[in-house]
Coordinates of C-alpha atoms and ligand atoms in Angstrom, one line a residue:
X1 CA 117.1 40.7 108.5
X2 CA 120.8 40.0 108.0
X3 CA 123.0 42.9 107.0
X4 CA 126.6 42.0 106.6
X5 CA 128.7 43.4 109.5
X6 CA 131.1 45.7 107.6
X7 CA 134.3 46.8 109.2
X8 CA 134.0 50.1 107.3
X9 CA 130.5 51.0 106.4
X10 CA 129.6 52.8 103.1
X11 CA 127.1 55.1 104.7
X12 CA 125.4 55.8 108.0
X13 CA 122.8 58.5 108.6
X14 CA 123.2 60.9 111.5
X15 CA 119.6 61.1 112.6
X16 CA 119.2 61.2 116.4
X17 CA 117.6 63.2 119.2
X18 CA 116.5 66.3 117.3
X19 CA 114.7 64.0 114.7
X20 CA 113.1 61.9 117.5
X21 CA 111.9 65.1 119.2
X22 CA 110.5 66.4 115.9
X23 CA 108.7 63.1 115.2
X24 CA 107.2 63.2 118.7
X25 CA 105.8 66.6 117.9
X26 CA 104.1 65.4 114.7
X27 CA 102.7 62.3 116.5
X28 CA 101.1 64.5 119.0
X29 CA 99.0 66.1 116.2
X30 CA 96.2 64.6 114.2
X31 CA 97.8 65.2 110.8
X32 CA 100.2 62.4 109.7
X33 CA 99.8 63.1 106.0
X34 CA 100.7 66.4 104.3
X35 CA 100.1 69.4 106.5
X36 CA 101.9 72.1 108.4
X37 CA 105.2 70.3 108.9
X38 CA 105.4 69.9 105.1
X39 CA 104.6 73.5 104.6
X40 CA 107.3 74.5 107.1
X41 CA 109.8 72.2 105.4
X42 CA 108.9 73.6 102.0
X43 CA 109.5 77.2 103.1
X44 CA 112.7 76.5 105.0
X45 CA 114.2 74.3 102.2
X46 CA 113.3 77.0 99.6
X47 CA 115.2 79.6 101.6
X48 CA 118.1 77.2 102.2
X49 CA 118.5 76.7 98.4
X50 CA 117.4 80.2 97.4
X51 CA 114.4 79.1 95.4
X52 CA 111.0 80.8 95.3
X53 CA 108.8 77.6 95.5
X54 CA 109.4 74.2 96.8
X55 CA 106.9 71.3 96.7
X56 CA 107.5 68.4 99.0
X57 CA 107.1 65.0 97.4
X58 CA 107.5 61.3 98.0
X59 CA 110.7 60.9 96.0
X60 CA 113.1 62.6 93.5
X61 CA 111.8 60.1 90.9
X62 CA 108.3 61.6 91.5
X63 CA 109.8 65.1 91.2
X64 CA 111.3 64.3 87.8
X65 CA 108.1 62.6 86.6
X66 CA 105.9 65.5 87.8
X67 CA 108.2 68.1 86.2
X68 CA 107.8 66.4 82.8
X69 CA 104.0 66.1 83.3
X70 CA 103.7 69.7 84.4
X71 CA 105.6 70.8 81.4
X72 CA 103.3 68.7 79.2
X73 CA 106.1 66.4 78.0
X74 CA 104.9 62.9 77.1
X75 CA 104.4 60.4 74.3
X76 CA 106.2 61.3 71.1
X77 CA 108.6 63.6 72.8
X78 CA 112.4 63.1 73.3
X79 CA 114.2 64.1 76.5
X80 CA 118.0 64.3 76.4
X81 CA 119.9 63.1 79.5
X82 CA 123.1 61.5 80.6
X83 CA 123.7 57.8 80.8
X84 CA 126.0 58.3 83.8
X85 CA 123.3 58.4 86.5
X86 CA 121.0 56.3 88.6
X87 CA 118.3 54.6 86.5
X88 CA 115.6 56.9 88.1
X89 CA 116.6 59.8 85.8
X90 CA 115.8 57.8 82.6
X91 CA 113.0 55.9 84.4
X92 CA 111.0 59.1 85.0
X93 CA 111.2 59.9 81.3
X94 CA 109.8 56.5 80.5
X95 CA 107.1 57.0 83.1
X96 CA 106.0 60.2 81.4
X97 CA 105.7 58.2 78.1
X98 CA 108.6 60.1 76.5
X99 CA 111.8 58.7 75.0
X100 CA 115.1 59.1 76.7
X101 CA 117.9 60.1 74.4
X102 CA 121.4 59.7 76.0
X103 CA 124.4 61.8 75.1
X104 CA 128.0 61.4 76.4
X105 CA 129.6 63.1 79.4
X106 CA 132.7 65.3 79.9
X107 CA 135.8 63.2 80.8
X108 CA 137.0 65.7 83.5
X109 CA 133.8 65.8 85.5
X110 CA 131.5 63.0 84.3
X111 CA 128.7 65.6 83.8
X112 CA 126.6 65.8 80.6
X113 CA 128.4 67.5 77.8
X114 CA 126.5 70.6 76.6
X115 CA 127.9 70.4 73.1
X116 CA 126.8 66.8 72.8
X117 CA 123.3 67.9 73.9
X118 CA 123.3 70.5 71.2
X119 CA 124.2 67.8 68.6
X120 CA 121.4 65.5 69.7
X121 CA 118.5 67.9 69.4
X122 CA 115.8 66.9 66.9
X123 CA 112.4 68.2 66.0
X124 CA 111.0 65.9 68.7
X125 CA 113.3 67.1 71.6
X126 CA 111.3 68.8 74.3
X127 CA 113.6 68.9 77.4
X128 CA 117.1 68.3 78.8
X129 CA 117.7 66.6 82.2
X130 CA 121.2 67.2 83.4
X131 CA 122.4 65.4 86.6
X132 CA 124.8 67.2 88.9
X133 CA 127.0 64.1 89.3
X134 CA 128.2 63.3 92.8
X135 CA 127.4 66.9 93.8
X136 CA 129.3 68.9 91.2
X137 CA 127.0 71.1 89.2
X138 CA 126.7 70.9 85.4
X139 CA 127.4 73.9 83.3
X140 CA 123.9 75.4 83.7
X141 CA 124.7 78.6 81.9
X142 CA 125.7 76.6 78.7
X143 CA 122.8 74.2 79.1
X144 CA 120.3 77.1 79.5
X145 CA 121.7 78.7 76.3
X146 CA 121.3 75.4 74.4
X147 CA 117.8 74.9 75.8
X148 CA 116.7 78.5 75.0
X149 CA 118.1 78.3 71.4
X150 CA 115.7 75.4 70.7
X151 CA 112.8 76.2 73.1
X152 CA 113.5 73.3 75.4
X153 CA 112.7 72.8 79.1
X154 CA 115.6 72.3 81.5
X155 CA 114.9 70.0 84.5
X156 CA 117.8 69.5 86.9
X157 CA 118.3 66.1 88.6
X158 CA 119.8 67.6 91.7
X159 CA 119.6 64.4 93.8
X160 CA 123.3 64.8 94.6
X161 CA 123.4 68.5 94.9
X162 CA 121.5 70.4 97.6
X163 CA 124.4 72.5 98.8
X164 CA 126.4 73.1 95.6
X165 CA 126.9 76.0 93.2
X166 CA 128.8 76.8 90.0
X167 CA 129.7 80.3 88.7
X168 CA 127.4 81.6 91.5
X169 CA 124.5 79.6 90.1
X170 CA 122.6 77.2 92.4
X171 CA 120.3 74.3 91.5
X172 CA 116.9 75.6 90.6
X173 CA 118.0 79.1 89.5
X174 CA 118.5 78.4 85.7
X175 CA 116.5 75.2 85.4
X176 CA 112.7 75.3 85.0
X177 CA 112.6 72.9 87.9
X178 CA 115.2 71.2 90.1
X179 CA 114.5 67.8 91.6
X180 CA 115.9 66.7 95.0
X181 CA 116.0 63.3 96.8
X182 CA 115.7 62.5 100.5
X183 CA 116.3 58.8 100.0
X184 CA 118.0 56.9 102.7
X185 CA 121.6 57.7 101.7
X186 CA 121.2 61.2 100.4
X187 CA 122.7 64.3 102.1
X188 CA 119.5 64.9 104.1
X189 CA 117.0 62.0 104.4
X190 CA 113.6 60.9 105.5
X191 CA 114.2 57.3 104.4
X192 CA 112.2 58.1 101.3
X193 CA 111.3 61.5 100.1
X194 CA 111.9 64.2 97.6
X195 CA 111.1 67.8 96.5
X196 CA 110.8 69.9 93.4
X197 CA 111.9 73.6 93.3
X198 CA 110.9 76.2 90.7
X199 CA 110.9 79.9 90.4
X200 CA 107.9 79.9 88.1
X201 CA 104.7 80.4 90.1
X202 CA 102.4 78.9 87.4
X203 CA 104.6 75.8 87.3
X204 CA 104.6 75.6 91.1
X205 CA 100.8 75.7 91.1
X206 CA 100.6 72.9 88.5
X207 CA 103.1 70.7 90.4
X208 CA 101.1 71.2 93.6
X209 CA 97.9 70.1 91.9
X210 CA 99.5 67.1 90.2
X211 CA 101.2 65.8 93.3
X212 CA 97.9 64.9 95.0
X213 CA 95.3 63.4 92.6
X214 CA 94.7 66.7 90.8
X215 CA 92.4 67.7 93.7
X216 CA 91.6 71.3 94.3
X217 CA 91.4 70.8 98.1
X218 CA 93.4 68.4 100.3
X219 CA 92.7 66.4 103.4
X220 CA 94.5 68.9 105.6
X221 CA 92.4 71.7 104.1
X222 CA 89.4 69.7 105.2
X223 CA 90.8 69.2 108.7
X224 CA 91.3 72.9 109.0
X225 CA 88.1 74.1 107.4
X226 CA 85.7 71.2 107.6
X227 CA 84.1 69.5 104.7
X228 CA 83.4 71.4 101.5
X229 CA 82.9 69.8 98.2
X230 CA 86.2 69.3 96.3
X231 CA 86.9 68.6 92.6
X232 CA 89.5 66.9 90.5
X233 CA 90.6 69.2 87.8
X234 CA 93.6 67.3 86.3
X235 CA 94.9 63.7 86.1
X236 CA 97.3 63.8 89.1
X237 CA 99.4 61.3 91.0
X238 CA 99.9 60.2 94.6
X239 CA 103.2 61.9 95.2
X240 CA 102.7 64.0 98.4
X241 CA 105.2 64.2 101.2
X242 CA 103.9 63.3 104.7
X243 CA 104.2 65.4 107.9
X244 CA 106.3 62.5 109.3
X245 CA 108.8 62.8 106.5
X246 CA 108.9 66.6 106.9
X247 CA 109.4 66.2 110.7
X248 CA 112.4 64.0 110.0
X249 CA 113.9 66.5 107.5
X250 CA 113.4 69.8 109.4
X251 CA 116.1 69.4 112.1
X252 CA 118.6 68.3 109.4
X253 CA 118.3 71.7 107.7
X254 CA 120.2 73.1 110.7
X255 CA 123.1 70.7 110.0
X256 CA 123.3 71.1 106.2
X257 CA 126.4 73.4 106.2
X258 CA 128.1 71.6 109.1
X259 CA 127.7 68.3 107.4
X260 CA 128.9 69.6 104.1
X261 CA 132.1 70.9 105.9
X262 CA 132.6 67.5 107.4
X263 CA 132.3 65.8 104.0
X264 CA 134.6 68.4 102.5
X265 CA 137.2 67.6 105.2
X266 CA 136.8 63.9 104.6
X267 CA 137.2 64.4 100.8
X268 CA 140.4 66.4 101.4
X269 CA 141.7 63.6 103.6
X270 CA 140.9 60.9 101.0
X271 CA 142.5 63.1 98.3
X272 CA 145.8 63.3 100.2
X273 CA 145.8 59.6 101.3
X274 CA 145.1 58.4 97.8
X275 CA 147.8 60.4 96.1
X276 CA 149.0 57.5 94.0
X277 CA 149.9 57.2 90.3
X278 CA 147.4 54.3 89.9
X279 CA 144.4 56.4 91.2
X280 CA 142.7 59.3 89.4
X281 CA 140.0 61.6 90.6
X282 CA 137.4 63.5 88.6
X283 CA 138.2 67.2 88.5
X284 CA 136.5 69.7 90.8
X285 CA 136.3 72.9 88.8
X286 CA 137.5 76.2 90.3
X287 CA 134.2 78.0 90.1
X288 CA 132.4 75.1 91.8
X289 CA 131.3 74.5 95.4
X290 CA 131.0 70.7 95.3
X291 CA 128.1 69.3 97.4
X292 CA 130.2 66.1 98.0
X293 CA 127.4 63.5 97.9
X294 CA 129.7 60.7 96.8
X295 CA 133.5 60.2 96.8
X296 CA 134.6 58.2 93.8
X297 CA 138.0 57.2 92.5
X298 CA 139.0 56.0 89.0
X299 CA 141.4 53.0 88.7
X300 CA 142.6 51.0 85.7
X301 CA 139.6 49.2 84.2
X302 CA 141.5 45.8 84.4
X303 CA 142.0 46.2 88.1
X304 CA 138.6 47.6 89.1
X305 CA 136.5 44.5 89.7
X306 CA 139.4 42.7 91.5
X307 CA 139.9 45.8 93.7
X308 CA 136.2 45.8 94.6
X309 CA 136.3 42.1 95.6
X310 CA 139.4 42.6 97.7
X311 CA 138.1 45.7 99.5
X312 CA 134.9 43.8 100.4
X313 CA 136.9 40.8 101.5
X314 CA 138.7 43.2 104.0
X315 CA 135.3 44.3 105.3
X316 CA 135.1 47.6 103.4
X317 CA 131.8 48.3 101.9
X318 CA 132.2 49.9 98.4
X319 CA 130.1 50.2 95.3
X320 CA 129.9 51.5 91.7
X321 CA 128.1 54.7 90.7
X322 CA 127.2 54.1 87.9
X323 CA 126.9 51.3 85.5
X324 CA 125.8 53.5 82.5
X325 CA 122.0 53.4 82.1
X326 CA 122.0 52.8 78.3
X327 CA 123.8 49.4 78.9
X328 CA 121.1 48.1 81.3
X329 CA 119.0 45.4 79.6
X330 CA 115.8 47.4 79.3
X331 CA 117.5 50.2 77.4
X332 CA 119.5 48.0 75.2
X333 CA 116.4 45.9 74.3
X334 CA 113.9 48.8 73.9
X335 CA 116.2 51.4 72.2
X336 CA 119.0 49.3 70.7
X337 CA 121.8 51.0 72.7
X338 CA 125.1 49.0 72.9
X339 CA 128.7 49.3 74.0
X340 CA 130.6 52.0 72.3
X341 CA 127.7 54.4 72.0
X342 CA 129.0 56.7 74.8
X343 CA 132.7 55.9 75.3
X344 CA 133.4 58.5 78.0
X345 CA 130.5 57.4 80.2
X346 CA 131.3 53.8 79.6
X347 CA 135.0 54.2 80.5
X348 CA 134.1 56.0 83.8
X349 CA 131.6 53.2 84.4
X350 CA 134.3 50.6 84.0
X351 CA 136.9 52.5 86.1
X352 CA 134.9 54.0 89.0
X353 CA 134.6 52.9 92.7
X354 CA 132.6 54.8 95.3
X355 CA 134.3 54.8 98.7
X356 CA 132.7 54.9 102.1
X357 CA 131.7 58.5 102.7
X358 CA 129.4 60.2 105.2
X359 CA 129.7 63.2 107.7
X360 CA 130.5 61.2 110.8
X361 CA 132.8 58.7 109.2
X362 CA 136.0 58.4 111.4
X363 CA 139.2 59.4 109.8
X364 CA 140.7 56.1 110.9
X365 CA 138.1 54.4 108.5
X366 CA 139.3 56.6 105.6
X367 CA 142.9 55.5 106.4
X368 CA 141.9 51.9 106.4
X369 CA 140.2 52.3 103.0
X370 CA 143.2 54.1 101.6
X371 CA 145.7 51.5 102.8
X372 CA 143.6 48.6 101.6
X373 CA 143.4 50.3 98.1
X374 CA 147.1 51.1 98.0
X375 CA 148.0 47.6 99.1
X376 CA 145.8 45.9 96.5
X377 CA 147.0 48.1 93.7
X378 CA 150.6 47.2 94.6
Ligands
PLP1 C1 118.8 58.8 94.3 C2 118.7 59.4 92.9 C3 117.5 59.6 92.3 C4 116.2 59.0 92.8 O1 115.9 59.5 94.0 P1 114.6 58.9 94.8 O2 114.3 59.9 95.8 O3 115.1 57.6 95.3 O4 113.5 58.8 93.8 C5 117.5 60.2 91.0 N1 118.6 60.6 90.4 C6 119.8 60.4 91.0 C7 121.1 60.9 90.3 C8 119.9 59.8 92.2 O5 121.1 59.5 92.8

């Protein structure tokens, strides 16, 4: 396979010896599917984020989908979310058979606007899915109030925010569930993987059942205890995390804080290098610990595409997070969304560039990125 040889890479994982050692340990056992490594990961991840229950899954998309199913949200129901996200957020709503209803975002943070959520609630609304964009948490206290006042569920898309907090609230504390991603470029990764956290024991039990065919006993139960008849008591999915994925993730839990500090340092470095009247940054609020998943800048919308081309011509890998979801063909065609529906999300979508950003990225690469940008912007 040919991957372009970038001078400055957008992302590189930091998996190495500890992960190899951990995978060797799992390969020495008989259980390659869900088993003790997954259980250990669930416990350690739960204590790392301060949640009561964590259920390991195959992806964050699965976590979002299962959250909706476990909360009995489906056909005929509306779910309010942000258009400034990866398509998976809205895709999971479609998978559940429900209707995504987008609302606009705050200009300062790019996060879903709680007052716009309030205004979009109808008699069909059943849930809100906020996304903690780039790692900065949404106003969960405000969203919880809005949800409670109309009896709605609150499902956090926390794919960008394992480490973050806001007003001393962490992901999973005010949401009914919080959904995490361990996709290839996320803050911890098993290539593919995800998890759902919840403080509600009944919901946790339901999520566990639905993640594996709705079976009341699993293959690893059988390996431990021998064959006993099992039953299927709900229509479940095949969304379990494997021991191999958990083995890859476990050693990374030890580096979560160190890697966050490295990304914070890199973000400060970019911020001072990019101090230029033609470049704006989204605001990091005072009460927030930013999980720093992505580092994005905002430039003049007339310069953005040219800047992307020129950066790439200089060997710098950069991207756009996100083209607003409501403007993707499927959502335009199925729901009639069009330009102008959500002006703030659209403006950020036209102005944003995501810069190379990962814990071990050399400072010299950040300097190369910054000088390329300043040069191109003139
Ligand atoms: C990556 C991502 C997802 C999907 O995660 P998967 O684990 O790939 O399913 C969902 N939402 C957001 C905001 C993401 O960035």
